[in-house]
Amino acid sequence: MLPVFDGHNDALTRDDHADLARGRGGGHLDLPRMRAGGMRGGTFAIFTPSPGDGSGGQGFAARIGRSSPPEAPVSHETAAAHATAVAGRLLRLEREGELTVARRTADLDAAEGGGPPAAVLHLEGAEAIDPGLEALETWHAAGLRSLGPVWSRPNAFAHGVPFAAPSSPDVGPGLTERGAALVRACGELGILVDLSHLNEAGFWDVARIGAGPLVASHSGVHAICPSSRNLTDAQLDAIGASGGLVGIVFAVPFLRPDCANDADTPLSLIAEHARYVAERIGPEHVALGSDFDGATIPAELGDVAGLPKLVAALGAAGFSGEETAAICWHNWRRVLDAWWR
Ligand code: ZN
């Protein structure tokens, strides 16, 4: 089975996260289903829900359709407490021998070669980091290797893109001064900076700083699906020029031309987004970023165990075996290696 590295999941913050190792009753991802689908590595997000979303993020998937009211900011204190606990869930799985929290490229290679799966610890929104960035060192020591300055709401560092469709991603101002300092500090420490959820002004600010290859871990193509969460052709071109990648998202509102949150969506649409990016900037800039357990995905795929069906769909869309292997694993490896140095 082809090894897959998936660029984004939200399984750690689901209510039944305690069953990740032995298998959850529902949802998209757990360790037994990762084995069944060939997912040997992936990025595990720590996400702190907005105030009022008391469901621990469970209500969020239902809201990411066409347009939703702006998300309320989260305080540093709330996010720091929540994120520390969620990171503990992943570190415990590592201590129990279920997975490796990937800290260096060799950890990815070991997982590809059949070792325990590699889990990249990711902060989706940097509210847990103090504006003075002292906690960034602590988080790096705990294994943090990927960070999105914002989720789709404002914070001390940047302005997240609100969920809207049809809409340009060019909504709101760019990075704050502290946000620019955060991006530079991530470059120095070797923490990948993720552009999914950032608005367009913030995207270009990160591009100008040039701390590493530009990466949108779970996004789609704006020319196919005109959601604010998707990437314009100009953004794709910048990603290609930087040596970065797009993790093609499986979330249906960011795949479908009508942006509807409808699971009755063909799997081939994921391959269509991949094809568009490959034709515009090259297959070496295409990867996968499911958003498992964070969104509605095509029913035809089902869950992470369905990944071989997606691999087949990439082949049917005209990707060679070598290109498909790169999309599924090696492109993520190259870009993580460039950031981690
Ligand atoms: Zn997300």
Tab-separated table of C-alpha atoms and ligand atoms in Angstrom:
chain	number	residue	atom	x	y	z
A	1	MET	CA	0.000	0.000	0.000
A	2	LEU	CA	1.282	3.457	-0.900
A	3	PRO	CA	2.428	5.373	2.209
A	4	VAL	CA	0.426	8.554	2.740
A	5	PHE	CA	1.330	11.662	4.712
A	6	ASP	CA	-1.768	13.710	5.388
A	7	GLY	CA	-1.284	17.398	6.092
A	8	HIS	CA	-4.151	18.110	8.511
A	9	ASN	CA	-6.551	16.353	10.867
A	10	ASP	CA	-8.563	17.421	13.898
A	11	ALA	CA	-8.908	14.023	15.609
A	12	LEU	CA	-7.114	15.155	18.796
A	13	THR	CA	-9.886	17.600	19.637
A	14	ARG	CA	-12.871	15.337	19.052
A	15	ASP	CA	-14.881	14.243	22.111
A	16	ASP	CA	-13.832	10.596	21.706
A	17	HIS	CA	-10.100	11.313	21.268
A	18	ALA	CA	-9.336	8.820	24.048
A	19	ASP	CA	-10.166	6.010	21.602
A	20	LEU	CA	-7.595	7.082	18.973
A	21	ALA	CA	-5.334	4.085	19.639
A	22	ARG	CA	-7.916	1.305	19.824
A	23	GLY	CA	-10.390	2.778	17.330
A	24	ARG	CA	-13.224	5.287	17.595
A	25	GLY	CA	-16.844	4.427	16.931
A	26	GLY	CA	-17.205	7.178	14.351
A	27	GLY	CA	-15.363	10.119	12.898
A	28	HIS	CA	-12.698	9.895	10.221
A	29	LEU	CA	-9.397	8.929	11.781
A	30	ASP	CA	-7.834	6.653	14.392
A	31	LEU	CA	-4.730	4.458	14.435
A	32	PRO	CA	-6.367	1.196	13.245
A	33	ARG	CA	-8.016	2.989	10.304
A	34	MET	CA	-4.754	4.830	9.515
A	35	ARG	CA	-3.080	1.400	9.165
A	36	ALA	CA	-5.927	0.191	6.953
A	37	GLY	CA	-5.588	3.210	4.656
A	38	GLY	CA	-1.785	3.368	4.462
A	39	MET	CA	-1.529	6.673	6.333
A	40	ARG	CA	1.939	6.453	7.884
A	41	GLY	CA	2.265	10.096	8.813
A	42	GLY	CA	0.222	13.190	9.314
A	43	THR	CA	-0.169	16.551	10.931
A	44	PHE	CA	-2.296	16.543	14.090
A	45	ALA	CA	-3.844	19.922	14.826
A	46	ILE	CA	-4.436	21.555	18.169
A	47	PHE	CA	-7.451	23.795	17.744
A	48	THR	CA	-9.125	25.859	20.478
A	49	PRO	CA	-12.785	26.551	19.686
A	50	SER	CA	-14.165	30.074	19.679
A	51	PRO	CA	-16.070	31.190	22.795
A	52	GLY	CA	-19.660	30.012	22.649
A	53	ASP	CA	-18.760	26.862	20.754
A	54	GLY	CA	-19.038	24.727	23.879
A	55	SER	CA	-18.954	21.519	21.882
A	56	GLY	CA	-15.151	21.333	21.791
A	57	GLY	CA	-15.138	22.111	18.112
A	58	GLN	CA	-17.743	19.485	17.220
A	59	GLY	CA	-20.163	22.119	16.010
A	60	PHE	CA	-17.602	23.702	13.749
A	61	ALA	CA	-17.848	21.276	10.833
A	62	ALA	CA	-21.479	22.193	10.397
A	63	ARG	CA	-20.630	25.876	10.168
A	64	ILE	CA	-17.946	25.920	7.505
A	65	GLY	CA	-20.321	26.086	4.596
A	66	ARG	CA	-20.884	29.085	2.442
A	67	SER	CA	-20.952	31.989	4.843
A	68	SER	CA	-21.002	32.055	8.602
A	69	PRO	CA	-20.914	34.839	11.168
A	70	PRO	CA	-17.422	36.038	12.149
A	71	GLU	CA	-15.710	33.864	14.742
A	72	ALA	CA	-15.030	35.469	18.136
A	73	PRO	CA	-11.399	35.807	19.273
A	74	VAL	CA	-9.981	33.435	21.922
A	75	SER	CA	-7.868	34.749	24.794
A	76	HIS	CA	-4.247	33.684	25.220
A	77	GLU	CA	-5.040	32.233	28.653
A	78	THR	CA	-7.901	30.067	27.394
A	79	ALA	CA	-5.952	28.814	24.389
A	80	ALA	CA	-2.759	28.173	26.358
A	81	ALA	CA	-4.577	26.005	28.907
A	82	HIS	CA	-6.540	24.089	26.274
A	83	ALA	CA	-3.629	23.575	23.885
A	84	THR	CA	-1.334	22.293	26.635
A	85	ALA	CA	-3.867	19.580	27.474
A	86	VAL	CA	-4.451	18.620	23.829
A	87	ALA	CA	-0.706	18.343	23.151
A	88	GLY	CA	-0.551	15.998	26.142
A	89	ARG	CA	-2.922	13.636	24.339
A	90	LEU	CA	-0.445	13.202	21.491
A	91	LEU	CA	2.608	12.960	23.763
A	92	ARG	CA	0.881	10.225	25.760
A	93	LEU	CA	0.264	8.211	22.593
A	94	GLU	CA	3.975	8.527	21.861
A	95	ARG	CA	4.956	7.352	25.359
A	96	GLU	CA	2.661	4.351	24.919
A	97	GLY	CA	4.483	3.419	21.705
A	98	GLU	CA	1.512	4.079	19.399
A	99	LEU	CA	3.214	6.753	17.282
A	100	THR	CA	6.249	9.037	17.059
A	101	VAL	CA	5.869	12.774	17.468
A	102	ALA	CA	7.969	13.781	14.456
A	103	ARG	CA	10.759	16.180	15.442
A	104	ARG	CA	13.185	15.556	12.581
A	105	THR	CA	13.068	14.279	9.023
A	106	ALA	CA	14.470	10.900	10.104
A	107	ASP	CA	11.236	10.336	12.059
A	108	LEU	CA	9.276	10.669	8.809
A	109	ASP	CA	11.615	8.253	7.035
A	110	ALA	CA	11.284	5.699	9.849
A	111	ALA	CA	7.496	5.878	9.591
A	112	GLU	CA	7.594	5.521	5.819
A	113	GLY	CA	9.763	2.446	6.288
A	114	GLY	CA	7.205	0.728	8.521
A	115	GLY	CA	7.941	2.171	11.972
A	116	PRO	CA	5.250	3.719	14.168
A	117	PRO	CA	3.275	6.447	12.363
A	118	ALA	CA	4.801	9.934	12.456
A	119	ALA	CA	2.595	12.652	13.941
A	120	VAL	CA	3.537	16.274	13.358
A	121	LEU	CA	2.302	18.469	16.212
A	122	HIS	CA	0.570	21.555	14.806
A	123	LEU	CA	-1.002	24.629	16.385
A	124	GLU	CA	-3.959	25.776	14.287
A	125	GLY	CA	-4.033	29.410	15.405
A	126	ALA	CA	-1.228	30.695	17.620
A	127	GLU	CA	-3.328	32.075	20.488
A	128	ALA	CA	-1.589	29.639	22.867
A	129	ILE	CA	1.690	31.516	22.247
A	130	ASP	CA	2.194	34.728	24.245
A	131	PRO	CA	2.754	37.863	22.151
A	132	GLY	CA	6.353	38.004	23.465
A	133	LEU	CA	6.911	34.511	21.961
A	134	GLU	CA	8.515	33.038	25.096
A	135	ALA	CA	6.175	30.024	25.005
A	136	LEU	CA	7.233	29.248	21.442
A	137	GLU	CA	10.482	27.794	22.848
A	138	THR	CA	8.510	25.596	25.265
A	139	TRP	CA	6.267	24.367	22.498
A	140	HIS	CA	9.215	23.647	20.228
A	141	ALA	CA	10.819	21.609	23.017
A	142	ALA	CA	7.525	19.695	23.381
A	143	GLY	CA	7.649	18.774	19.701
A	144	LEU	CA	5.795	21.574	17.912
A	145	ARG	CA	6.944	21.516	14.281
A	146	SER	CA	4.096	23.292	12.452
A	147	LEU	CA	2.044	26.380	13.217
A	148	GLY	CA	-0.677	28.382	11.553
A	149	PRO	CA	-0.547	31.969	12.864
A	150	VAL	CA	-4.362	32.116	12.731
A	151	TRP	CA	-7.487	30.054	12.395
A	152	SER	CA	-10.390	31.876	10.686
A	153	ARG	CA	-10.549	34.652	13.295
A	154	PRO	CA	-8.305	37.537	14.352
A	155	ASN	CA	-5.609	37.232	17.021
A	156	ALA	CA	-2.492	39.112	18.192
A	157	PHE	CA	-0.522	37.885	15.176
A	158	ALA	CA	-2.758	38.071	12.104
A	159	HIS	CA	-6.260	38.058	10.678
A	160	GLY	CA	-7.850	34.767	9.728
A	161	VAL	CA	-9.941	34.618	6.587
A	162	PRO	CA	-13.665	34.442	7.452
A	163	PHE	CA	-15.597	31.550	5.875
A	164	ALA	CA	-17.396	33.010	2.876
A	165	ALA	CA	-18.344	31.911	-0.636
A	166	PRO	CA	-18.242	33.087	-3.213
A	167	SER	CA	-15.534	35.361	-1.870
A	168	SER	CA	-11.990	36.413	-2.540
A	169	PRO	CA	-9.479	35.492	0.200
A	170	ASP	CA	-8.490	39.180	0.191
A	171	VAL	CA	-10.421	40.109	3.340
A	172	GLY	CA	-8.833	42.236	6.052
A	173	PRO	CA	-5.322	43.422	6.915
A	174	GLY	CA	-2.074	41.448	6.998
A	175	LEU	CA	0.239	40.261	9.764
A	176	THR	CA	0.674	42.419	12.840
A	177	GLU	CA	4.205	43.345	13.906
A	178	ARG	CA	4.066	40.486	16.406
A	179	GLY	CA	2.866	38.193	13.655
A	180	ALA	CA	5.888	39.030	11.534
A	181	ALA	CA	8.114	38.332	14.556
A	182	LEU	CA	6.328	34.996	15.048
A	183	VAL	CA	6.958	33.954	11.445
A	184	ARG	CA	10.650	34.888	11.702
A	185	ALA	CA	10.975	33.005	15.009
A	186	CYS	CA	9.376	29.913	13.452
A	187	GLY	CA	11.941	30.089	10.667
A	188	GLU	CA	14.769	30.256	13.197
A	189	LEU	CA	13.452	27.379	15.330
A	190	GLY	CA	12.450	25.161	12.406
A	191	ILE	CA	8.670	25.269	12.788
A	192	LEU	CA	6.744	25.172	9.495
A	193	VAL	CA	4.431	28.155	8.969
A	194	ASP	CA	1.045	27.118	7.560
A	195	LEU	CA	-0.933	29.572	5.429
A	196	SER	CA	-4.352	27.841	5.397
A	197	HIS	CA	-6.857	30.104	7.239
A	198	LEU	CA	-4.710	33.218	6.706
A	199	ASN	CA	-6.237	35.980	4.596
A	200	GLU	CA	-4.528	37.083	1.407
A	201	ALA	CA	-2.743	40.119	2.871
A	202	GLY	CA	-1.245	37.884	5.563
A	203	PHE	CA	-0.229	35.347	2.920
A	204	TRP	CA	1.786	37.965	1.037
A	205	ASP	CA	3.358	39.234	4.264
A	206	VAL	CA	4.584	35.715	5.055
A	207	ALA	CA	5.809	35.354	1.470
A	208	ARG	CA	7.837	38.573	1.775
A	209	ILE	CA	9.480	37.403	5.030
A	210	GLY	CA	10.698	34.291	3.196
A	211	ALA	CA	11.302	32.133	6.270
A	212	GLY	CA	10.735	28.930	4.271
A	213	PRO	CA	8.725	27.375	1.424
A	214	LEU	CA	5.096	28.573	1.313
A	215	VAL	CA	2.694	25.898	2.534
A	216	ALA	CA	-1.093	25.789	2.642
A	217	SER	CA	-1.685	22.537	4.535
A	218	HIS	CA	-5.410	22.120	3.815
A	219	SER	CA	-6.784	24.327	1.052
A	220	GLY	CA	-8.211	24.097	-2.436
A	221	VAL	CA	-8.157	25.912	-5.755
A	222	HIS	CA	-10.133	29.163	-5.921
A	223	ALA	CA	-10.566	28.875	-9.696
A	224	ILE	CA	-12.575	25.656	-9.145
A	225	CYS	CA	-14.300	26.485	-5.846
A	226	PRO	CA	-14.581	30.226	-5.095
A	227	SER	CA	-14.358	29.947	-1.284
A	228	SER	CA	-12.439	32.522	0.769
A	229	ARG	CA	-10.421	29.553	2.150
A	230	ASN	CA	-9.003	28.672	-1.265
A	231	LEU	CA	-5.921	29.826	-3.169
A	232	THR	CA	-5.944	32.174	-6.131
A	233	ASP	CA	-3.735	31.553	-9.149
A	234	ALA	CA	-1.326	34.272	-7.966
A	235	GLN	CA	-1.013	32.544	-4.593
A	236	LEU	CA	-0.435	29.173	-6.292
A	237	ASP	CA	2.305	30.733	-8.426
A	238	ALA	CA	4.029	32.102	-5.309
A	239	ILE	CA	3.797	28.694	-3.605
A	240	GLY	CA	5.409	27.066	-6.626
A	241	ALA	CA	8.172	29.672	-6.882
A	242	SER	CA	9.022	29.178	-3.195
A	243	GLY	CA	9.328	25.383	-3.502
A	244	GLY	CA	6.299	24.906	-1.250
A	245	LEU	CA	3.089	22.929	-1.569
A	246	VAL	CA	-0.671	22.836	-1.339
A	247	GLY	CA	-2.193	20.051	0.744
A	248	ILE	CA	-5.403	19.504	-1.207
A	249	VAL	CA	-8.247	19.606	1.305
A	250	PHE	CA	-11.019	16.979	1.278
A	251	ALA	CA	-13.584	19.336	2.881
A	252	VAL	CA	-16.444	19.488	0.402
A	253	PRO	CA	-17.282	23.223	0.806
A	254	PHE	CA	-13.735	23.965	-0.392
A	255	LEU	CA	-13.909	21.475	-3.282
A	256	ARG	CA	-17.282	21.937	-4.931
A	257	PRO	CA	-17.875	24.684	-7.518
A	258	ASP	CA	-21.098	25.534	-5.616
A	259	CYS	CA	-19.248	25.497	-2.243
A	260	ALA	CA	-22.082	23.435	-0.717
A	261	ASN	CA	-21.489	21.420	2.459
A	262	ASP	CA	-22.799	18.236	0.812
A	263	ALA	CA	-21.093	14.859	1.342
A	264	ASP	CA	-22.587	13.634	-1.931
A	265	THR	CA	-19.479	14.828	-3.754
A	266	PRO	CA	-17.350	12.696	-6.069
A	267	LEU	CA	-13.898	11.710	-4.888
A	268	SER	CA	-12.611	12.630	-8.340
A	269	LEU	CA	-13.081	16.304	-7.422
A	270	ILE	CA	-10.099	16.052	-5.027
A	271	ALA	CA	-8.021	14.742	-7.942
A	272	GLU	CA	-9.344	17.603	-10.094
A	273	HIS	CA	-7.969	20.191	-7.636
A	274	ALA	CA	-4.669	18.275	-7.552
A	275	ARG	CA	-4.588	18.269	-11.361
A	276	TYR	CA	-5.167	22.027	-11.546
A	277	VAL	CA	-2.298	22.780	-9.148
A	278	ALA	CA	-0.008	20.310	-10.924
A	279	GLU	CA	-0.729	21.812	-14.327
A	280	ARG	CA	-0.186	25.344	-13.080
A	281	ILE	CA	2.915	24.945	-10.875
A	282	GLY	CA	4.037	21.303	-11.143
A	283	PRO	CA	3.169	18.027	-9.374
A	284	GLU	CA	6.034	18.547	-6.908
A	285	HIS	CA	3.871	21.244	-5.289
A	286	VAL	CA	0.801	19.040	-4.769
A	287	ALA	CA	0.140	17.072	-1.588
A	288	LEU	CA	-2.767	15.974	0.605
A	289	GLY	CA	-4.335	17.795	3.574
A	290	SER	CA	-7.606	16.068	4.371
A	291	ASP	CA	-9.122	17.989	7.299
A	292	PHE	CA	-10.301	14.584	8.631
A	293	ASP	CA	-12.529	15.082	11.688
A	294	GLY	CA	-12.756	18.806	10.991
A	295	ALA	CA	-15.114	18.928	8.029
A	296	THR	CA	-17.572	17.118	5.794
A	297	ILE	CA	-15.664	14.940	3.323
A	298	PRO	CA	-16.922	13.045	0.251
A	299	ALA	CA	-19.061	10.080	1.341
A	300	GLU	CA	-17.344	8.064	-1.388
A	301	LEU	CA	-14.066	8.370	0.563
A	302	GLY	CA	-15.694	7.711	3.956
A	303	ASP	CA	-12.713	8.027	6.271
A	304	VAL	CA	-8.933	7.555	6.384
A	305	ALA	CA	-9.309	3.850	5.542
A	306	GLY	CA	-10.593	4.983	2.142
A	307	LEU	CA	-7.271	6.581	1.115
A	308	PRO	CA	-6.443	3.802	-1.403
A	309	LYS	CA	-9.556	4.896	-3.327
A	310	LEU	CA	-8.106	8.408	-3.527
A	311	VAL	CA	-4.760	7.021	-4.670
A	312	ALA	CA	-6.640	5.248	-7.466
A	313	ALA	CA	-8.478	8.483	-8.331
A	314	LEU	CA	-5.139	10.311	-8.678
A	315	GLY	CA	-4.009	7.623	-11.116
A	316	ALA	CA	-7.270	7.934	-13.029
A	317	ALA	CA	-6.684	11.696	-13.245
A	318	GLY	CA	-3.469	11.034	-15.142
A	319	PHE	CA	-0.771	11.189	-12.457
A	320	SER	CA	2.028	8.672	-12.958
A	321	GLY	CA	2.958	6.229	-10.195
A	322	GLU	CA	5.953	8.366	-9.309
A	323	GLU	CA	3.910	11.575	-9.214
A	324	THR	CA	1.254	9.918	-7.056
A	325	ALA	CA	3.899	8.703	-4.602
A	326	ALA	CA	5.261	12.255	-4.388
A	327	ILE	CA	1.794	13.727	-3.833
A	328	CYS	CA	1.083	11.155	-1.130
A	329	TRP	CA	4.402	11.345	0.751
A	330	HIS	CA	7.575	12.803	-0.727
A	331	ASN	CA	6.430	16.356	-1.382
A	332	TRP	CA	5.463	16.770	2.277
A	333	ARG	CA	8.778	15.194	3.289
A	334	ARG	CA	10.745	17.688	1.150
A	335	VAL	CA	8.937	20.725	2.484
A	336	LEU	CA	9.000	19.654	6.147
A	337	ASP	CA	12.721	18.902	5.744
A	338	ALA	CA	13.311	22.388	4.321
A	339	TRP	CA	11.601	24.034	7.295
A	340	TRP	CA	13.078	21.743	9.951
A	341	ARG	CA	16.670	21.847	8.549
B	1	ZN	ZN	-8.579	24.158	9.402
